[in-house]
Amino acid sequence: MNIITLDLKPLCAIDDEQFYQLCRANPELKFERNANGEILIMSPTGGETGNCNAELLIEFGIWNRQTKLGKLFDSSTCFKLPNGANRSPDLAWVKVERWDGLTATEKEKFPPLAPDFVLELKSPTDHLSTLQAKLEEYIENGVKLAWLIDRETNRVEVYRPGRDKQVFEKPATLSGEEILPGFVLSFEEIWK
């Protein structure tokens, strides 16, 4: 994914409401904002990555509907992290009690919280180091479990607070651990 970084600080500071309005006024563009206030403009993914993202959403969605433990979000959802960054993981999940603790306005705009779980799917044009830094940022801001799936190398990196990342070479399955109780992702379709 190609990313263009805009630093508007020399001209003006953009607050949360202005960033939200910028995103609403340009729905054809995908924006994020890092902790330094720089605006990141991202290109869309290709067909293979988009299809894999959709398949992952189905798997997580089925589990979530059965358990009713939280709320599931796709890559078009932007979260306001505690460090001030606005991030849109490919897939995110928030425990229902944390979601229910937000106001209606907070739910409608960019939810001001770090999800409990995030997943990033590396596309062929993504830089691995950029995604790894993003996963570390999620963990530093309160995410309890984060996965980085790289279909090119058949590797999965698992991030947790207070622990070194774990790397799995072409796993057949991966557990959601205590964060996503009972969830097990099969990689049969992902590694095709």
PDB file of C-alpha atoms in Angstrom:
ATOM      1  CA  MET A   1       0.000   0.000   0.000  1.00  0.00           C
ATOM      2  CA  ASN A   2       1.424   3.345  -0.951  1.00  0.00           C
ATOM      3  CA  ILE A   3       1.219   5.987   1.768  1.00  0.00           C
ATOM      4  CA  ILE A   4       1.539   9.743   1.336  1.00  0.00           C
ATOM      5  CA  THR A   5       2.353  11.691   4.505  1.00  0.00           C
ATOM      6  CA  LEU A   6       1.195  15.300   4.881  1.00  0.00           C
ATOM      7  CA  ASP A   7       2.592  17.495   7.650  1.00  0.00           C
ATOM      8  CA  LEU A   8       0.271  20.497   7.897  1.00  0.00           C
ATOM      9  CA  LYS A   9       1.667  21.771  11.225  1.00  0.00           C
ATOM     10  CA  PRO A  10       3.644  24.597   9.569  1.00  0.00           C
ATOM     11  CA  LEU A  11       0.334  25.900   8.162  1.00  0.00           C
ATOM     12  CA  CYS A  12      -2.254  24.919  10.741  1.00  0.00           C
ATOM     13  CA  ALA A  13      -3.107  22.449  13.458  1.00  0.00           C
ATOM     14  CA  ILE A  14      -5.992  20.118  12.680  1.00  0.00           C
ATOM     15  CA  ASP A  15      -8.052  19.112  15.714  1.00  0.00           C
ATOM     16  CA  ASP A  16     -10.116  15.948  16.057  1.00  0.00           C
ATOM     17  CA  GLU A  17     -13.313  17.491  14.688  1.00  0.00           C
ATOM     18  CA  GLN A  18     -11.507  18.973  11.681  1.00  0.00           C
ATOM     19  CA  PHE A  19      -9.851  15.620  10.958  1.00  0.00           C
ATOM     20  CA  TYR A  20     -13.239  13.911  11.171  1.00  0.00           C
ATOM     21  CA  GLN A  21     -14.734  16.479   8.759  1.00  0.00           C
ATOM     22  CA  LEU A  22     -11.781  16.060   6.371  1.00  0.00           C
ATOM     23  CA  CYS A  23     -12.440  12.320   6.267  1.00  0.00           C
ATOM     24  CA  ARG A  24     -16.202  12.840   5.747  1.00  0.00           C
ATOM     25  CA  ALA A  25     -15.610  15.379   2.960  1.00  0.00           C
ATOM     26  CA  ASN A  26     -13.301  12.959   1.096  1.00  0.00           C
ATOM     27  CA  PRO A  27     -14.926   9.519   1.421  1.00  0.00           C
ATOM     28  CA  GLU A  28     -13.046   8.210  -1.611  1.00  0.00           C
ATOM     29  CA  LEU A  29      -9.732   8.552   0.276  1.00  0.00           C
ATOM     30  CA  LYS A  30      -8.516   6.548   3.270  1.00  0.00           C
ATOM     31  CA  PHE A  31      -6.895   8.736   5.916  1.00  0.00           C
ATOM     32  CA  GLU A  32      -5.060   7.984   9.129  1.00  0.00           C
ATOM     33  CA  ARG A  33      -3.278  10.413  11.432  1.00  0.00           C
ATOM     34  CA  ASN A  34      -0.162   9.507  13.399  1.00  0.00           C
ATOM     35  CA  ALA A  35       0.647  10.629  16.945  1.00  0.00           C
ATOM     36  CA  ASN A  36       2.665  13.577  15.529  1.00  0.00           C
ATOM     37  CA  GLY A  37      -0.456  14.929  13.799  1.00  0.00           C
ATOM     38  CA  GLU A  38       0.745  14.067  10.288  1.00  0.00           C
ATOM     39  CA  ILE A  39      -2.020  12.946   7.941  1.00  0.00           C
ATOM     40  CA  LEU A  40      -1.459   9.681   6.110  1.00  0.00           C
ATOM     41  CA  ILE A  41      -3.247   9.078   2.811  1.00  0.00           C
ATOM     42  CA  MET A  42      -3.388   5.410   1.812  1.00  0.00           C
ATOM     43  CA  SER A  43      -4.088   3.791  -1.525  1.00  0.00           C
ATOM     44  CA  PRO A  44      -6.751   1.088  -1.766  1.00  0.00           C
ATOM     45  CA  THR A  45      -5.776  -2.579  -1.685  1.00  0.00           C
ATOM     46  CA  GLY A  46      -5.840  -4.910  -4.666  1.00  0.00           C
ATOM     47  CA  GLY A  47      -8.312  -7.700  -5.287  1.00  0.00           C
ATOM     48  CA  GLU A  48      -6.442 -10.550  -3.594  1.00  0.00           C
ATOM     49  CA  THR A  49      -5.877  -8.576  -0.395  1.00  0.00           C
ATOM     50  CA  GLY A  50      -9.451  -7.266  -0.431  1.00  0.00           C
ATOM     51  CA  ASN A  51     -10.810 -10.779  -0.830  1.00  0.00           C
ATOM     52  CA  CYS A  52      -8.650 -12.095   1.997  1.00  0.00           C
ATOM     53  CA  ASN A  53      -9.808  -9.211   4.227  1.00  0.00           C
ATOM     54  CA  ALA A  54     -13.421 -10.116   3.442  1.00  0.00           C
ATOM     55  CA  GLU A  55     -12.837 -13.797   4.251  1.00  0.00           C
ATOM     56  CA  LEU A  56     -11.242 -12.839   7.572  1.00  0.00           C
ATOM     57  CA  LEU A  57     -14.219 -10.623   8.427  1.00  0.00           C
ATOM     58  CA  ILE A  58     -16.567 -13.525   7.734  1.00  0.00           C
ATOM     59  CA  GLU A  59     -14.634 -15.841  10.073  1.00  0.00           C
ATOM     60  CA  PHE A  60     -14.500 -13.289  12.878  1.00  0.00           C
ATOM     61  CA  GLY A  61     -18.086 -12.227  12.211  1.00  0.00           C
ATOM     62  CA  ILE A  62     -19.475 -15.745  12.565  1.00  0.00           C
ATOM     63  CA  TRP A  63     -17.647 -16.198  15.875  1.00  0.00           C
ATOM     64  CA  ASN A  64     -18.751 -12.778  17.113  1.00  0.00           C
ATOM     65  CA  ARG A  65     -22.411 -13.375  16.246  1.00  0.00           C
ATOM     66  CA  GLN A  66     -22.344 -16.657  18.122  1.00  0.00           C
ATOM     67  CA  THR A  67     -20.605 -15.322  21.233  1.00  0.00           C
ATOM     68  CA  LYS A  68     -22.027 -11.771  21.294  1.00  0.00           C
ATOM     69  CA  LEU A  69     -18.942 -10.734  23.285  1.00  0.00           C
ATOM     70  CA  GLY A  70     -18.050  -7.608  21.341  1.00  0.00           C
ATOM     71  CA  LYS A  71     -18.262  -5.434  18.270  1.00  0.00           C
ATOM     72  CA  LEU A  72     -16.370  -6.170  15.054  1.00  0.00           C
ATOM     73  CA  PHE A  73     -15.039  -3.452  12.725  1.00  0.00           C
ATOM     74  CA  ASP A  74     -13.648  -3.414   9.189  1.00  0.00           C
ATOM     75  CA  SER A  75     -10.809  -1.361   7.739  1.00  0.00           C
ATOM     76  CA  SER A  76     -12.998   1.668   7.115  1.00  0.00           C
ATOM     77  CA  THR A  77     -13.309   2.287  10.883  1.00  0.00           C
ATOM     78  CA  CYS A  78     -10.918   4.816  12.368  1.00  0.00           C
ATOM     79  CA  PHE A  79     -10.100   4.671  16.094  1.00  0.00           C
ATOM     80  CA  LYS A  80      -8.727   7.586  18.130  1.00  0.00           C
ATOM     81  CA  LEU A  81      -5.895   6.031  20.148  1.00  0.00           C
ATOM     82  CA  PRO A  82      -4.801   7.384  23.543  1.00  0.00           C
ATOM     83  CA  ASN A  83      -1.561   8.753  22.004  1.00  0.00           C
ATOM     84  CA  GLY A  84      -3.623  10.977  19.673  1.00  0.00           C
ATOM     85  CA  ALA A  85      -3.196   8.867  16.532  1.00  0.00           C
ATOM     86  CA  ASN A  86      -6.189   7.968  14.362  1.00  0.00           C
ATOM     87  CA  ARG A  87      -5.726   4.421  13.063  1.00  0.00           C
ATOM     88  CA  SER A  88      -7.778   2.079  10.878  1.00  0.00           C
ATOM     89  CA  PRO A  89      -6.755  -1.551  11.334  1.00  0.00           C
ATOM     90  CA  ASP A  90      -7.828  -4.043   8.679  1.00  0.00           C
ATOM     91  CA  LEU A  91      -9.953  -5.731  11.328  1.00  0.00           C
ATOM     92  CA  ALA A  92     -10.683  -4.682  14.909  1.00  0.00           C
ATOM     93  CA  TRP A  93     -12.728  -6.028  17.792  1.00  0.00           C
ATOM     94  CA  VAL A  94     -13.882  -4.288  20.985  1.00  0.00           C
ATOM     95  CA  LYS A  95     -15.430  -5.961  24.049  1.00  0.00           C
ATOM     96  CA  VAL A  96     -19.116  -5.123  24.282  1.00  0.00           C
ATOM     97  CA  GLU A  97     -18.833  -3.546  27.749  1.00  0.00           C
ATOM     98  CA  ARG A  98     -16.131  -1.162  26.539  1.00  0.00           C
ATOM     99  CA  TRP A  99     -18.185  -0.283  23.452  1.00  0.00           C
ATOM    100  CA  ASP A 100     -21.297   0.266  25.555  1.00  0.00           C
ATOM    101  CA  GLY A 101     -19.291   2.680  27.732  1.00  0.00           C
ATOM    102  CA  LEU A 102     -18.987   5.135  24.830  1.00  0.00           C
ATOM    103  CA  THR A 103     -21.475   7.892  24.152  1.00  0.00           C
ATOM    104  CA  ALA A 104     -23.616   7.841  21.016  1.00  0.00           C
ATOM    105  CA  THR A 105     -21.434  10.599  19.512  1.00  0.00           C
ATOM    106  CA  GLU A 106     -18.222   8.716  20.304  1.00  0.00           C
ATOM    107  CA  LYS A 107     -19.639   5.612  18.604  1.00  0.00           C
ATOM    108  CA  GLU A 108     -20.732   7.582  15.543  1.00  0.00           C
ATOM    109  CA  LYS A 109     -17.444   9.415  14.998  1.00  0.00           C
ATOM    110  CA  PHE A 110     -13.975   7.929  15.538  1.00  0.00           C
ATOM    111  CA  PRO A 111     -14.273   5.852  18.723  1.00  0.00           C
ATOM    112  CA  PRO A 112     -11.807   7.198  21.326  1.00  0.00           C
ATOM    113  CA  LEU A 113     -10.307   3.890  22.401  1.00  0.00           C
ATOM    114  CA  ALA A 114      -7.834   1.235  21.428  1.00  0.00           C
ATOM    115  CA  PRO A 115      -9.596  -1.950  20.303  1.00  0.00           C
ATOM    116  CA  ASP A 116      -9.032  -5.099  22.345  1.00  0.00           C
ATOM    117  CA  PHE A 117      -7.878  -6.970  19.224  1.00  0.00           C
ATOM    118  CA  VAL A 118      -6.540  -5.807  15.852  1.00  0.00           C
ATOM    119  CA  LEU A 119      -5.416  -7.565  12.716  1.00  0.00           C
ATOM    120  CA  GLU A 120      -3.343  -6.166   9.882  1.00  0.00           C
ATOM    121  CA  LEU A 121      -3.057  -8.040   6.594  1.00  0.00           C
ATOM    122  CA  LYS A 122       0.098  -7.154   4.666  1.00  0.00           C
ATOM    123  CA  SER A 123      -0.581  -6.359   1.030  1.00  0.00           C
ATOM    124  CA  PRO A 124       2.193  -6.727  -1.589  1.00  0.00           C
ATOM    125  CA  THR A 125       2.909  -2.980  -1.576  1.00  0.00           C
ATOM    126  CA  ASP A 126       3.020  -2.604   2.229  1.00  0.00           C
ATOM    127  CA  HIS A 127       6.362  -2.119   3.949  1.00  0.00           C
ATOM    128  CA  LEU A 128       6.734  -4.733   6.682  1.00  0.00           C
ATOM    129  CA  SER A 129       8.582  -2.362   9.021  1.00  0.00           C
ATOM    130  CA  THR A 130       5.768   0.202   8.775  1.00  0.00           C
ATOM    131  CA  LEU A 131       3.171  -2.407   9.698  1.00  0.00           C
ATOM    132  CA  GLN A 132       5.318  -3.756  12.541  1.00  0.00           C
ATOM    133  CA  ALA A 133       5.615  -0.229  13.988  1.00  0.00           C
ATOM    134  CA  LYS A 134       1.849   0.162  13.683  1.00  0.00           C
ATOM    135  CA  LEU A 135       1.245  -3.103  15.595  1.00  0.00           C
ATOM    136  CA  GLU A 136       3.654  -1.993  18.315  1.00  0.00           C
ATOM    137  CA  GLU A 137       1.796   1.329  18.514  1.00  0.00           C
ATOM    138  CA  TYR A 138      -1.495  -0.528  18.974  1.00  0.00           C
ATOM    139  CA  ILE A 139      -0.047  -2.550  21.864  1.00  0.00           C
ATOM    140  CA  GLU A 140       1.492   0.552  23.491  1.00  0.00           C
ATOM    141  CA  ASN A 141      -1.961   2.163  23.381  1.00  0.00           C
ATOM    142  CA  GLY A 142      -3.883  -0.641  25.064  1.00  0.00           C
ATOM    143  CA  VAL A 143      -4.607  -3.303  22.435  1.00  0.00           C
ATOM    144  CA  LYS A 144      -4.449  -6.699  24.174  1.00  0.00           C
ATOM    145  CA  LEU A 145      -3.739  -8.903  21.136  1.00  0.00           C
ATOM    146  CA  ALA A 146      -2.617  -8.016  17.597  1.00  0.00           C
ATOM    147  CA  TRP A 147      -1.889 -10.157  14.556  1.00  0.00           C
ATOM    148  CA  LEU A 148       0.105  -9.269  11.458  1.00  0.00           C
ATOM    149  CA  ILE A 149      -0.522 -11.709   8.607  1.00  0.00           C
ATOM    150  CA  ASP A 150       1.948 -11.777   5.718  1.00  0.00           C
ATOM    151  CA  ARG A 151       0.647 -13.963   2.888  1.00  0.00           C
ATOM    152  CA  GLU A 152       3.830 -13.532   0.823  1.00  0.00           C
ATOM    153  CA  THR A 153       6.017 -15.211   3.449  1.00  0.00           C
ATOM    154  CA  ASN A 154       3.253 -17.305   5.092  1.00  0.00           C
ATOM    155  CA  ARG A 155       4.155 -15.777   8.441  1.00  0.00           C
ATOM    156  CA  VAL A 156       2.049 -14.459  11.288  1.00  0.00           C
ATOM    157  CA  GLU A 157       3.417 -12.119  13.934  1.00  0.00           C
ATOM    158  CA  VAL A 158       1.541 -12.044  17.239  1.00  0.00           C
ATOM    159  CA  TYR A 159       1.872  -9.026  19.542  1.00  0.00           C
ATOM    160  CA  ARG A 160       0.836  -8.883  23.214  1.00  0.00           C
ATOM    161  CA  PRO A 161       1.496  -6.324  25.977  1.00  0.00           C
ATOM    162  CA  GLY A 162       4.654  -6.903  27.971  1.00  0.00           C
ATOM    163  CA  ARG A 163       5.900  -9.751  25.768  1.00  0.00           C
ATOM    164  CA  ASP A 164       8.145 -10.116  22.761  1.00  0.00           C
ATOM    165  CA  LYS A 165       6.327 -10.693  19.504  1.00  0.00           C
ATOM    166  CA  GLN A 166       5.933 -14.290  18.420  1.00  0.00           C
ATOM    167  CA  VAL A 167       6.464 -15.321  14.816  1.00  0.00           C
ATOM    168  CA  PHE A 168       4.697 -18.363  13.375  1.00  0.00           C
ATOM    169  CA  GLU A 169       5.779 -19.912  10.078  1.00  0.00           C
ATOM    170  CA  LYS A 170       2.732 -20.997   8.039  1.00  0.00           C
ATOM    171  CA  PRO A 171       0.506 -21.898  10.985  1.00  0.00           C
ATOM    172  CA  ALA A 172      -2.498 -24.107  10.256  1.00  0.00           C
ATOM    173  CA  THR A 173      -4.540 -22.348  12.960  1.00  0.00           C
ATOM    174  CA  LEU A 174      -4.198 -19.543  15.478  1.00  0.00           C
ATOM    175  CA  SER A 175      -6.112 -19.116  18.733  1.00  0.00           C
ATOM    176  CA  GLY A 176      -7.725 -15.908  19.897  1.00  0.00           C
ATOM    177  CA  GLU A 177      -6.506 -16.809  23.373  1.00  0.00           C
ATOM    178  CA  GLU A 178      -8.368 -15.269  26.328  1.00  0.00           C
ATOM    179  CA  ILE A 179      -9.036 -12.053  24.373  1.00  0.00           C
ATOM    180  CA  LEU A 180     -11.236 -13.828  21.792  1.00  0.00           C
ATOM    181  CA  PRO A 181     -12.429 -16.833  23.820  1.00  0.00           C
ATOM    182  CA  GLY A 182     -13.115 -19.889  21.708  1.00  0.00           C
ATOM    183  CA  PHE A 183     -12.016 -18.272  18.443  1.00  0.00           C
ATOM    184  CA  VAL A 184      -9.630 -20.277  16.263  1.00  0.00           C
ATOM    185  CA  LEU A 185      -8.681 -19.002  12.808  1.00  0.00           C
ATOM    186  CA  SER A 186      -7.943 -21.632  10.166  1.00  0.00           C
ATOM    187  CA  PHE A 187      -5.367 -20.463   7.635  1.00  0.00           C
ATOM    188  CA  GLU A 188      -6.381 -22.990   4.960  1.00  0.00           C
ATOM    189  CA  GLU A 189      -8.026 -20.335   2.760  1.00  0.00           C
ATOM    190  CA  ILE A 190      -5.518 -17.600   3.608  1.00  0.00           C
ATOM    191  CA  TRP A 191      -2.410 -19.478   2.448  1.00  0.00           C
ATOM    192  CA  LYS A 192      -3.939 -20.357  -0.961  1.00  0.00           C
TER     193      LYS A 192
END
